[in-house]
mmCIF file of C-alpha atoms and ligand atoms in Angstrom:
data_model
loop_
_atom_site.group_PDB
_atom_site.id
_atom_site.type_symbol
_atom_site.label_atom_id
_atom_site.label_comp_id
_atom_site.label_asym_id
_atom_site.label_seq_id
_atom_site.Cartn_x
_atom_site.Cartn_y
_atom_site.Cartn_z
ATOM 1 C CA MET A 24 -79.750 -107.043 19.100
ATOM 2 C CA ASN A 25 -79.795 -106.186 23.010
ATOM 3 C CA HIS A 26 -83.001 -106.305 24.499
ATOM 4 C CA LEU A 27 -83.351 -102.551 26.408
ATOM 5 C CA LEU A 28 -83.411 -104.641 29.727
ATOM 6 C CA GLU A 29 -83.043 -108.168 30.697
ATOM 7 C CA ILE A 30 -83.692 -109.516 34.001
ATOM 8 C CA ASN A 31 -82.334 -112.826 34.571
ATOM 9 C CA GLU A 32 -82.796 -115.364 37.384
ATOM 10 C CA LEU A 33 -83.539 -112.082 39.593
ATOM 11 C CA GLU A 34 -84.343 -112.887 43.473
ATOM 12 C CA GLN A 35 -85.225 -110.475 46.034
ATOM 13 C CA ARG A 36 -84.872 -111.807 49.390
ATOM 14 C CA PHE A 37 -85.403 -109.667 53.353
ATOM 15 C CA ASP A 38 -84.384 -111.060 56.425
ATOM 16 C CA VAL A 39 -87.208 -109.424 58.409
ATOM 17 C CA SER A 40 -86.204 -111.535 61.774
ATOM 18 C CA PRO A 41 -87.671 -109.866 65.149
ATOM 19 C CA GLY A 42 -84.345 -109.367 67.591
ATOM 20 C CA PHE A 43 -81.851 -111.517 68.904
ATOM 21 C CA PHE A 44 -83.814 -113.350 71.401
ATOM 22 C CA ASP A 45 -86.960 -113.569 69.833
ATOM 23 C CA ARG A 46 -85.278 -115.650 67.048
ATOM 24 C CA LEU A 47 -84.028 -118.386 69.596
ATOM 25 C CA LYS A 48 -86.795 -121.283 69.314
ATOM 26 C CA ILE A 49 -86.304 -125.088 71.417
ATOM 27 C CA ARG A 50 -86.855 -127.569 68.575
ATOM 28 C CA ASN A 51 -86.759 -131.486 69.329
ATOM 29 C CA GLY A 52 -85.547 -130.017 72.501
ATOM 30 C CA ARG A 53 -82.748 -127.963 71.474
ATOM 31 C CA LEU A 54 -82.254 -124.308 71.165
ATOM 32 C CA ARG A 55 -82.215 -123.236 67.846
ATOM 33 C CA TYR A 56 -81.481 -119.365 66.205
ATOM 34 C CA GLN A 57 -84.441 -118.995 63.765
ATOM 35 C CA LYS A 58 -84.306 -115.981 60.844
ATOM 36 C CA SER A 59 -87.008 -115.322 59.171
ATOM 37 C CA ILE A 60 -86.411 -114.123 55.520
ATOM 38 C CA VAL A 61 -89.143 -112.709 53.415
ATOM 39 C CA HIS A 62 -88.677 -114.499 48.957
ATOM 40 C CA ALA A 63 -90.191 -111.214 47.477
ATOM 41 C CA VAL A 64 -88.827 -112.038 43.838
ATOM 42 C CA ASN A 65 -87.491 -116.133 43.420
ATOM 43 C CA GLY A 66 -85.973 -116.886 39.926
ATOM 44 C CA VAL A 67 -87.427 -113.897 37.620
ATOM 45 C CA ASN A 68 -86.985 -113.737 33.946
ATOM 46 C CA PHE A 69 -88.227 -110.996 31.178
ATOM 47 C CA GLN A 70 -86.839 -108.575 28.579
ATOM 48 C CA ILE A 71 -88.176 -105.430 27.203
ATOM 49 C CA ASP A 72 -87.746 -104.119 23.556
ATOM 50 C CA ARG A 73 -87.068 -100.492 22.921
ATOM 51 C CA GLY A 74 -90.845 -99.044 22.278
ATOM 52 C CA GLU A 75 -92.086 -101.465 24.099
ATOM 53 C CA VAL A 76 -94.474 -100.956 27.258
ATOM 54 C CA PHE A 77 -94.503 -104.223 29.318
ATOM 55 C CA GLY A 78 -97.175 -104.648 31.907
ATOM 56 C CA LEU A 79 -96.204 -106.073 34.835
ATOM 57 C CA VAL A 80 -99.690 -107.430 36.923
ATOM 58 C CA GLY A 81 -100.426 -109.623 39.953
ATOM 59 C CA GLU A 82 -102.311 -108.482 43.380
ATOM 60 C CA SER A 83 -100.570 -106.617 46.098
ATOM 61 C CA GLY A 84 -97.312 -108.053 47.527
ATOM 62 C CA CYS A 85 -96.565 -110.537 44.482
ATOM 63 C CA GLY A 86 -92.890 -108.846 44.079
ATOM 64 C CA LYS A 87 -93.440 -106.226 41.147
ATOM 65 C CA SER A 88 -92.780 -102.737 43.220
ATOM 66 C CA THR A 89 -89.237 -104.853 44.486
ATOM 67 C CA ILE A 90 -87.988 -106.028 41.028
ATOM 68 C CA ALA A 91 -88.364 -102.442 39.995
ATOM 69 C CA LYS A 92 -86.643 -101.250 42.807
ATOM 70 C CA THR A 93 -83.760 -104.012 42.738
ATOM 71 C CA ILE A 94 -83.461 -102.642 38.565
ATOM 72 C CA ILE A 95 -83.279 -99.380 39.227
ATOM 73 C CA LYS A 96 -80.771 -100.070 42.366
ATOM 74 C CA LEU A 97 -83.054 -99.038 45.597
ATOM 75 C CA TYR A 98 -81.988 -103.006 46.640
ATOM 76 C CA GLU A 99 -78.966 -105.023 45.789
ATOM 77 C CA PRO A 100 -80.007 -108.208 43.593
ATOM 78 C CA VAL A 101 -79.837 -111.512 46.041
ATOM 79 C CA ALA A 102 -78.937 -113.492 42.748
ATOM 80 C CA GLY A 103 -79.606 -113.155 39.295
ATOM 81 C CA GLN A 104 -78.520 -110.449 36.483
ATOM 82 C CA ILE A 105 -79.411 -107.225 35.043
ATOM 83 C CA LYS A 106 -79.138 -106.276 32.018
ATOM 84 C CA ILE A 107 -79.464 -102.480 29.545
ATOM 85 C CA ASP A 108 -78.918 -102.742 26.776
ATOM 86 C CA GLY A 109 -76.606 -105.967 27.205
ATOM 87 C CA GLU A 110 -74.662 -103.659 29.838
ATOM 88 C CA ASP A 111 -74.638 -106.549 32.940
ATOM 89 C CA ILE A 112 -75.337 -103.216 35.458
ATOM 90 C CA THR A 113 -75.751 -106.603 38.629
ATOM 91 C CA SER A 114 -73.000 -104.967 41.090
ATOM 92 C CA TYR A 115 -72.679 -101.606 39.434
ATOM 93 C CA ASP A 116 -71.984 -99.508 42.808
ATOM 94 C CA TYR A 117 -73.568 -95.967 42.968
ATOM 95 C CA LYS A 118 -71.115 -93.960 41.296
ATOM 96 C CA LYS A 119 -71.473 -96.960 38.046
ATOM 97 C CA MET A 120 -74.961 -96.411 38.281
ATOM 98 C CA ILE A 121 -75.153 -92.728 37.569
ATOM 99 C CA PRO A 122 -74.920 -93.359 33.581
ATOM 100 C CA VAL A 123 -77.298 -96.014 33.933
ATOM 101 C CA ARG A 124 -79.739 -93.736 35.317
ATOM 102 C CA LYS A 125 -79.738 -91.296 32.250
ATOM 103 C CA ILE A 126 -80.797 -94.541 30.603
ATOM 104 C CA VAL A 127 -83.199 -95.830 33.092
ATOM 105 C CA GLN A 128 -85.932 -93.989 34.823
ATOM 106 C CA MET A 129 -89.024 -94.328 38.017
ATOM 107 C CA ILE A 130 -92.100 -92.543 38.204
ATOM 108 C CA PHE A 131 -92.929 -93.767 41.557
ATOM 109 C CA GLN A 132 -96.528 -94.461 43.108
ATOM 110 C CA ASP A 133 -96.774 -91.429 46.038
ATOM 111 C CA PRO A 134 -95.451 -88.462 44.282
ATOM 112 C CA TYR A 135 -95.540 -86.151 47.063
ATOM 113 C CA ALA A 136 -92.729 -88.664 49.039
ATOM 114 C CA SER A 137 -91.131 -88.790 45.561
ATOM 115 C CA LEU A 138 -90.218 -84.810 45.516
ATOM 116 C CA ASN A 139 -88.249 -82.847 48.282
ATOM 117 C CA PRO A 140 -90.511 -81.221 49.689
ATOM 118 C CA ARG A 141 -87.853 -78.478 50.128
ATOM 119 C CA ILE A 142 -87.205 -78.072 46.695
ATOM 120 C CA LYS A 143 -89.299 -76.065 44.467
ATOM 121 C CA VAL A 144 -90.342 -77.308 41.240
ATOM 122 C CA LEU A 145 -87.662 -75.926 39.055
ATOM 123 C CA ASP A 146 -84.919 -77.537 41.209
ATOM 124 C CA ILE A 147 -86.863 -80.940 41.345
ATOM 125 C CA ILE A 148 -86.804 -81.389 37.346
ATOM 126 C CA THR A 149 -83.520 -79.795 36.235
ATOM 127 C CA GLU A 150 -81.657 -81.821 38.939
ATOM 128 C CA PRO A 151 -81.560 -85.165 37.575
ATOM 129 C CA MET A 152 -79.620 -82.648 34.189
ATOM 130 C CA ALA A 153 -76.886 -81.748 36.880
ATOM 131 C CA ILE A 154 -76.360 -84.941 38.371
ATOM 132 C CA GLY A 155 -76.357 -87.086 35.218
ATOM 133 C CA GLY A 156 -73.442 -84.047 33.724
ATOM 134 C CA ALA A 157 -75.725 -82.603 30.806
ATOM 135 C CA ALA A 158 -73.899 -81.221 28.694
ATOM 136 C CA LEU A 159 -75.419 -78.047 28.790
ATOM 137 C CA GLY A 160 -75.607 -74.234 30.479
ATOM 138 C CA LYS A 161 -77.720 -73.267 33.337
ATOM 139 C CA ALA A 162 -80.064 -71.339 30.892
ATOM 140 C CA GLU A 163 -80.616 -74.598 28.464
ATOM 141 C CA ILE A 164 -81.012 -76.520 31.325
ATOM 142 C CA ARG A 165 -83.529 -73.925 32.291
ATOM 143 C CA GLU A 166 -85.309 -74.143 29.372
ATOM 144 C CA LYS A 167 -85.471 -77.453 28.797
ATOM 145 C CA ALA A 168 -87.219 -77.700 32.223
ATOM 146 C CA MET A 169 -89.523 -75.029 31.121
ATOM 147 C CA GLU A 170 -90.258 -76.458 28.120
ATOM 148 C CA LEU A 171 -90.878 -80.132 29.889
ATOM 149 C CA LEU A 172 -93.139 -78.211 32.594
ATOM 150 C CA ARG A 173 -95.291 -76.799 29.767
ATOM 151 C CA ARG A 174 -95.096 -80.225 28.159
ATOM 152 C CA VAL A 175 -96.262 -82.318 31.021
ATOM 153 C CA GLY A 176 -99.087 -79.433 31.275
ATOM 154 C CA LEU A 177 -98.142 -76.805 34.043
ATOM 155 C CA GLY A 178 -96.948 -73.552 33.728
ATOM 156 C CA LYS A 179 -94.564 -70.462 34.029
ATOM 157 C CA GLU A 180 -96.232 -69.512 37.473
ATOM 158 C CA HIS A 181 -95.684 -72.890 39.198
ATOM 159 C CA VAL A 182 -91.858 -73.106 38.875
ATOM 160 C CA ASN A 183 -91.116 -71.280 42.660
ATOM 161 C CA ARG A 184 -94.027 -73.108 44.581
ATOM 162 C CA TYR A 185 -92.899 -76.107 46.517
ATOM 163 C CA PRO A 186 -94.340 -79.473 46.016
ATOM 164 C CA HIS A 187 -97.026 -79.231 48.710
ATOM 165 C CA GLN A 188 -98.072 -75.760 47.048
ATOM 166 C CA PHE A 189 -99.827 -78.937 44.225
ATOM 167 C CA SER A 190 -102.599 -81.813 43.979
ATOM 168 C CA GLY A 191 -101.745 -84.860 43.780
ATOM 169 C CA GLY A 192 -102.080 -84.972 39.777
ATOM 170 C CA GLN A 193 -99.810 -82.095 40.014
ATOM 171 C CA ARG A 194 -97.497 -83.409 41.361
ATOM 172 C CA GLN A 195 -97.671 -86.526 39.147
ATOM 173 C CA ARG A 196 -96.881 -84.340 36.593
ATOM 174 C CA ILE A 197 -93.909 -83.100 38.018
ATOM 175 C CA GLY A 198 -92.790 -86.321 38.609
ATOM 176 C CA ILE A 199 -93.021 -87.361 34.789
ATOM 177 C CA ALA A 200 -91.589 -84.241 33.362
ATOM 178 C CA ARG A 201 -88.510 -84.978 36.136
ATOM 179 C CA ALA A 202 -87.893 -88.294 35.002
ATOM 180 C CA LEU A 203 -87.776 -87.286 31.530
ATOM 181 C CA SER A 204 -85.600 -84.563 31.916
ATOM 182 C CA VAL A 205 -82.505 -86.993 31.017
ATOM 183 C CA GLU A 206 -84.006 -87.692 28.194
ATOM 184 C CA PRO A 207 -84.702 -92.104 29.590
ATOM 185 C CA GLU A 208 -84.941 -94.526 27.070
ATOM 186 C CA LEU A 209 -86.711 -96.921 29.712
ATOM 187 C CA VAL A 210 -89.340 -95.663 32.411
ATOM 188 C CA ILE A 211 -89.950 -97.548 35.402
ATOM 189 C CA ALA A 212 -93.624 -96.363 36.666
ATOM 190 C CA ASP A 213 -94.205 -97.872 39.526
ATOM 191 C CA GLU A 214 -98.614 -97.329 39.884
ATOM 192 C CA PRO A 215 -98.371 -94.259 38.980
ATOM 193 C CA VAL A 216 -102.204 -93.626 38.929
ATOM 194 C CA SER A 217 -103.691 -95.498 42.014
ATOM 195 C CA ALA A 218 -102.575 -92.887 44.338
ATOM 196 C CA LEU A 219 -104.659 -90.422 42.197
ATOM 197 C CA ASP A 220 -108.638 -89.348 41.916
ATOM 198 C CA VAL A 221 -110.525 -91.459 40.181
ATOM 199 C CA SER A 222 -111.346 -88.568 37.914
ATOM 200 C CA ILE A 223 -107.879 -87.665 36.376
ATOM 201 C CA GLN A 224 -106.437 -91.218 36.500
ATOM 202 C CA ALA A 225 -107.146 -90.979 32.972
ATOM 203 C CA GLN A 226 -105.954 -87.515 32.407
ATOM 204 C CA ILE A 227 -102.626 -89.004 33.594
ATOM 205 C CA LEU A 228 -102.321 -92.269 32.082
ATOM 206 C CA ASN A 229 -103.143 -90.578 28.560
ATOM 207 C CA LEU A 230 -100.190 -87.420 29.086
ATOM 208 C CA MET A 231 -97.926 -91.289 29.948
ATOM 209 C CA MET A 232 -98.787 -92.958 26.443
ATOM 210 C CA ASP A 233 -98.852 -89.683 24.474
ATOM 211 C CA LEU A 234 -95.231 -88.608 25.738
ATOM 212 C CA LYS A 235 -93.810 -92.126 24.892
ATOM 213 C CA ASP A 236 -95.109 -91.944 21.630
ATOM 214 C CA GLU A 237 -93.099 -88.458 21.195
ATOM 215 C CA PHE A 238 -90.389 -89.364 23.308
ATOM 216 C CA GLY A 239 -90.173 -92.544 22.158
ATOM 217 C CA PHE A 240 -89.030 -94.774 25.115
ATOM 218 C CA SER A 241 -90.334 -98.081 26.398
ATOM 219 C CA TYR A 242 -92.007 -98.648 29.845
ATOM 220 C CA LEU A 243 -92.193 -100.962 32.722
ATOM 221 C CA PHE A 244 -95.557 -100.666 33.839
ATOM 222 C CA ILE A 245 -96.533 -102.078 37.238
ATOM 223 C CA THR A 246 -99.854 -102.089 38.180
ATOM 224 C CA HIS A 247 -102.815 -104.173 40.061
ATOM 225 C CA ASP A 248 -105.732 -102.979 37.779
ATOM 226 C CA LEU A 249 -105.744 -104.941 34.654
ATOM 227 C CA SER A 250 -108.629 -102.665 32.840
ATOM 228 C CA VAL A 251 -105.429 -99.948 33.108
ATOM 229 C CA VAL A 252 -102.719 -102.389 31.848
ATOM 230 C CA ARG A 253 -104.570 -103.868 29.160
ATOM 231 C CA HIS A 254 -105.289 -100.398 27.760
ATOM 232 C CA ILE A 255 -101.669 -99.701 27.768
ATOM 233 C CA SER A 256 -99.084 -102.569 27.316
ATOM 234 C CA ASP A 257 -98.491 -104.409 24.734
ATOM 235 C CA ARG A 258 -97.406 -107.059 26.295
ATOM 236 C CA ILE A 259 -97.621 -108.149 30.135
ATOM 237 C CA GLY A 260 -96.395 -110.702 32.694
ATOM 238 C CA VAL A 261 -98.099 -112.028 35.808
ATOM 239 C CA MET A 262 -97.080 -112.562 39.034
ATOM 240 C CA TYR A 263 -98.111 -114.586 41.853
ATOM 241 C CA LEU A 264 -96.353 -114.781 45.260
ATOM 242 C CA GLY A 265 -92.736 -113.657 43.650
ATOM 243 C CA PHE A 266 -92.898 -115.744 40.621
ATOM 244 C CA LEU A 267 -93.498 -115.032 36.983
ATOM 245 C CA VAL A 268 -96.445 -117.537 36.042
ATOM 246 C CA GLU A 269 -97.200 -116.311 32.585
ATOM 247 C CA THR A 270 -95.924 -113.323 29.956
ATOM 248 C CA GLY A 271 -97.102 -113.021 26.342
ATOM 249 C CA PRO A 272 -98.917 -110.112 24.065
ATOM 250 C CA CYS A 273 -101.448 -108.364 26.174
ATOM 251 C CA ASP A 274 -104.572 -109.075 23.624
ATOM 252 C CA ASP A 275 -103.948 -112.325 23.575
ATOM 253 C CA VAL A 276 -103.002 -113.573 27.333
ATOM 254 C CA PHE A 277 -106.531 -111.435 28.140
ATOM 255 C CA LEU A 278 -108.541 -113.706 25.414
ATOM 256 C CA ASN A 279 -106.989 -116.737 26.387
ATOM 257 C CA PRO A 280 -105.423 -116.895 29.554
ATOM 258 C CA ARG A 281 -103.594 -119.782 30.028
ATOM 259 C CA HIS A 282 -102.755 -119.890 33.553
ATOM 260 C CA PRO A 283 -105.385 -121.206 36.142
ATOM 261 C CA TYR A 284 -103.834 -118.143 38.505
ATOM 262 C CA THR A 285 -104.337 -115.041 34.993
ATOM 263 C CA LYS A 286 -107.484 -116.879 34.995
ATOM 264 C CA ALA A 287 -108.850 -116.811 38.783
ATOM 265 C CA LEU A 288 -107.649 -112.694 38.227
ATOM 266 C CA LEU A 289 -108.938 -112.227 35.278
ATOM 267 C CA SER A 290 -112.448 -113.600 35.837
ATOM 268 C CA ALA A 291 -112.927 -111.969 39.226
ATOM 269 C CA ALA A 292 -111.896 -108.329 37.840
ATOM 270 C CA PRO A 293 -115.886 -107.118 36.512
ATOM 271 C CA SER A 294 -114.144 -104.807 34.169
ATOM 272 C CA VAL A 295 -111.970 -107.633 32.839
ATOM 273 C CA GLY A 296 -113.564 -111.345 32.583
ATOM 274 C CA GLU A 297 -117.664 -110.106 32.574
ATOM 275 C CA LYS A 298 -116.696 -107.876 29.136
ATOM 276 C CA LEU A 299 -114.140 -111.059 27.816
ATOM 277 C CA HIS A 300 -116.230 -113.626 28.998
ATOM 278 C CA ILE A 301 -113.674 -115.819 30.669
ATOM 279 C CA ASP A 302 -115.242 -118.444 32.494
ATOM 280 C CA PRO A 303 -115.274 -117.850 36.463
ATOM 281 C CA LEU A 304 -112.867 -119.653 38.222
ATOM 282 C CA ASP A 305 -112.590 -120.009 42.182
ATOM 283 C CA ILE A 306 -109.330 -120.057 44.179
ATOM 284 C CA LYS A 307 -109.549 -121.319 47.487
ATOM 285 C CA GLY A 308 -107.393 -119.456 51.121
ATOM 286 C CA GLU A 309 -105.487 -117.134 51.079
ATOM 287 C CA VAL A 310 -102.214 -116.571 49.556
ATOM 288 C CA PRO A 311 -99.233 -118.439 51.881
ATOM 289 C CA THR A 312 -96.890 -115.482 53.292
ATOM 290 C CA ALA A 313 -93.745 -115.377 51.178
ATOM 291 C CA LEU A 314 -91.828 -116.167 54.351
ATOM 292 C CA GLU A 315 -92.544 -119.373 53.604
ATOM 293 C CA LEU A 316 -93.475 -120.712 49.810
ATOM 294 C CA PRO A 317 -94.803 -123.721 49.621
ATOM 295 C CA PRO A 318 -92.932 -126.808 47.627
ATOM 296 C CA GLY A 319 -93.105 -127.132 44.370
ATOM 297 C CA CYS A 320 -96.013 -124.685 42.877
ATOM 298 C CA SER A 321 -96.148 -121.499 44.584
ATOM 299 C CA PHE A 322 -99.451 -121.769 43.425
ATOM 300 C CA GLN A 323 -100.705 -124.852 44.234
ATOM 301 C CA THR A 324 -102.377 -123.985 47.545
ATOM 302 C CA ARG A 325 -105.374 -122.905 46.138
ATOM 303 C CA CYS A 326 -105.203 -124.245 42.399
ATOM 304 C CA PRO A 327 -108.271 -126.404 41.746
ATOM 305 C CA PHE A 328 -106.228 -128.233 38.964
ATOM 306 C CA ALA A 329 -103.576 -128.898 41.200
ATOM 307 C CA PHE A 330 -102.048 -132.911 41.128
ATOM 308 C CA ASP A 331 -99.410 -134.815 42.478
ATOM 309 C CA ARG A 332 -96.389 -133.316 40.131
ATOM 310 C CA CYS A 333 -97.097 -129.288 41.577
ATOM 311 C CA ILE A 334 -96.209 -130.831 44.850
ATOM 312 C CA GLN A 335 -92.727 -131.724 44.213
ATOM 313 C CA GLU A 336 -91.553 -129.815 41.646
ATOM 314 C CA ARG A 337 -91.773 -126.113 40.931
ATOM 315 C CA PRO A 338 -92.518 -125.487 37.104
ATOM 316 C CA ARG A 339 -90.561 -123.572 35.137
ATOM 317 C CA LEU A 340 -91.490 -119.966 33.031
ATOM 318 C CA ILE A 341 -91.095 -122.104 29.213
ATOM 319 C CA SER A 342 -92.824 -121.779 26.019
ATOM 320 C CA ARG A 343 -95.097 -123.594 24.534
ATOM 321 C CA VAL A 344 -97.440 -121.697 21.888
ATOM 322 C CA SER A 345 -95.477 -118.937 20.191
ATOM 323 C CA ASP A 346 -94.665 -115.833 21.869
ATOM 324 C CA ARG A 347 -96.170 -117.037 25.288
ATOM 325 C CA MET A 348 -95.058 -118.596 28.050
ATOM 326 C CA GLU A 349 -96.158 -120.047 31.442
ATOM 327 C CA ALA A 350 -95.422 -121.857 34.745
ATOM 328 C CA CYS A 351 -97.543 -124.742 35.059
ATOM 329 C CA HIS A 352 -97.502 -128.223 34.974
ATOM 330 C CA LEU A 353 -101.138 -128.831 33.869
ATOM 331 C CA LEU A 354 -99.821 -127.457 30.136
ATOM 332 C CA ASP A 355 -97.482 -129.947 29.593
ATOM 333 C CA ASN A 356 -100.146 -132.830 29.467
HETATM 334 FE FE1 SF4 B 6 -102.012 -125.462 39.104
HETATM 335 FE FE2 SF4 B 6 -100.485 -127.139 39.545
HETATM 336 FE FE3 SF4 B 6 -100.196 -125.489 37.641
HETATM 337 FE FE4 SF4 B 6 -99.515 -125.129 40.198
HETATM 338 S S1 SF4 B 6 -98.391 -126.419 38.107
HETATM 339 S S2 SF4 B 6 -100.866 -123.782 38.324
HETATM 340 S S3 SF4 B 6 -101.094 -126.270 40.953
HETATM 341 S S4 SF4 B 6 -101.746 -127.261 37.604
#
């Protein structure tokens, strides 16, 4: 059976070069034209099955959101393959993506920026159904939208209001209703609660999980918040500098992190490291710039266990124990 989502060797880069004259550099006495390329996503592989919640974690800027936007083709991938239910959508254009957007929907971090401020709530929710060519009449589409609004905790009195007339939590409820209006099989949630007040984060998370149980879709859940990811995920992937460095069942990874970066990340989070008694692992320095990836392992400039092979050879994400994968030479020994 096909995976619902399959990502193979996905690469994403962005040209952030300054103006033409600023790119000219003198090197070895010769004038050179130098580009600045951000290596945002580097050979990432993972799969998500039906009904599964896959949490993607890592520090800000590690490429998580770029992967999400590449999957739904807001960015064209530079290399690699994206498959939805076995269908290769990597080279699909806008028109070919229309039916795919009925299968894959996205909930964005900033609910205000992702909602059209000039459209009333009812139209925001019915719009994806109309674009997707739902085989429903106008009255049925309206009825379905009203039911979705009720299901996310809003009512009749809200349908003719504009996004700016709602709180952040309510706007995210509208974003969730809009995503679910086409009955997707996969919902990509990109930091869906991090822009919200702490007091309502739990309400929105509980709503999202209740809806998943009710409708039976899968989540690709992107967050930097380890306690959130532990609460909701079946499996997780840990990212560092655009590379996926460890994957596995959520509880296994939290109780027994195997990659040095995962250990450092978990032990540094007070809500996780102390509770699970993970030995502190201090890492030195800052995350290197994605403009110039270090040779070999992406983590070698900060890893306390780095040895010669780490500088010479990029580790591949491979499985050494059942259900787990890590990209680390140390685990080969
Ligand atoms: Fe550390 Fe080497 Fe493993 Fe990279 S491959 S995480 S540098 S031990």
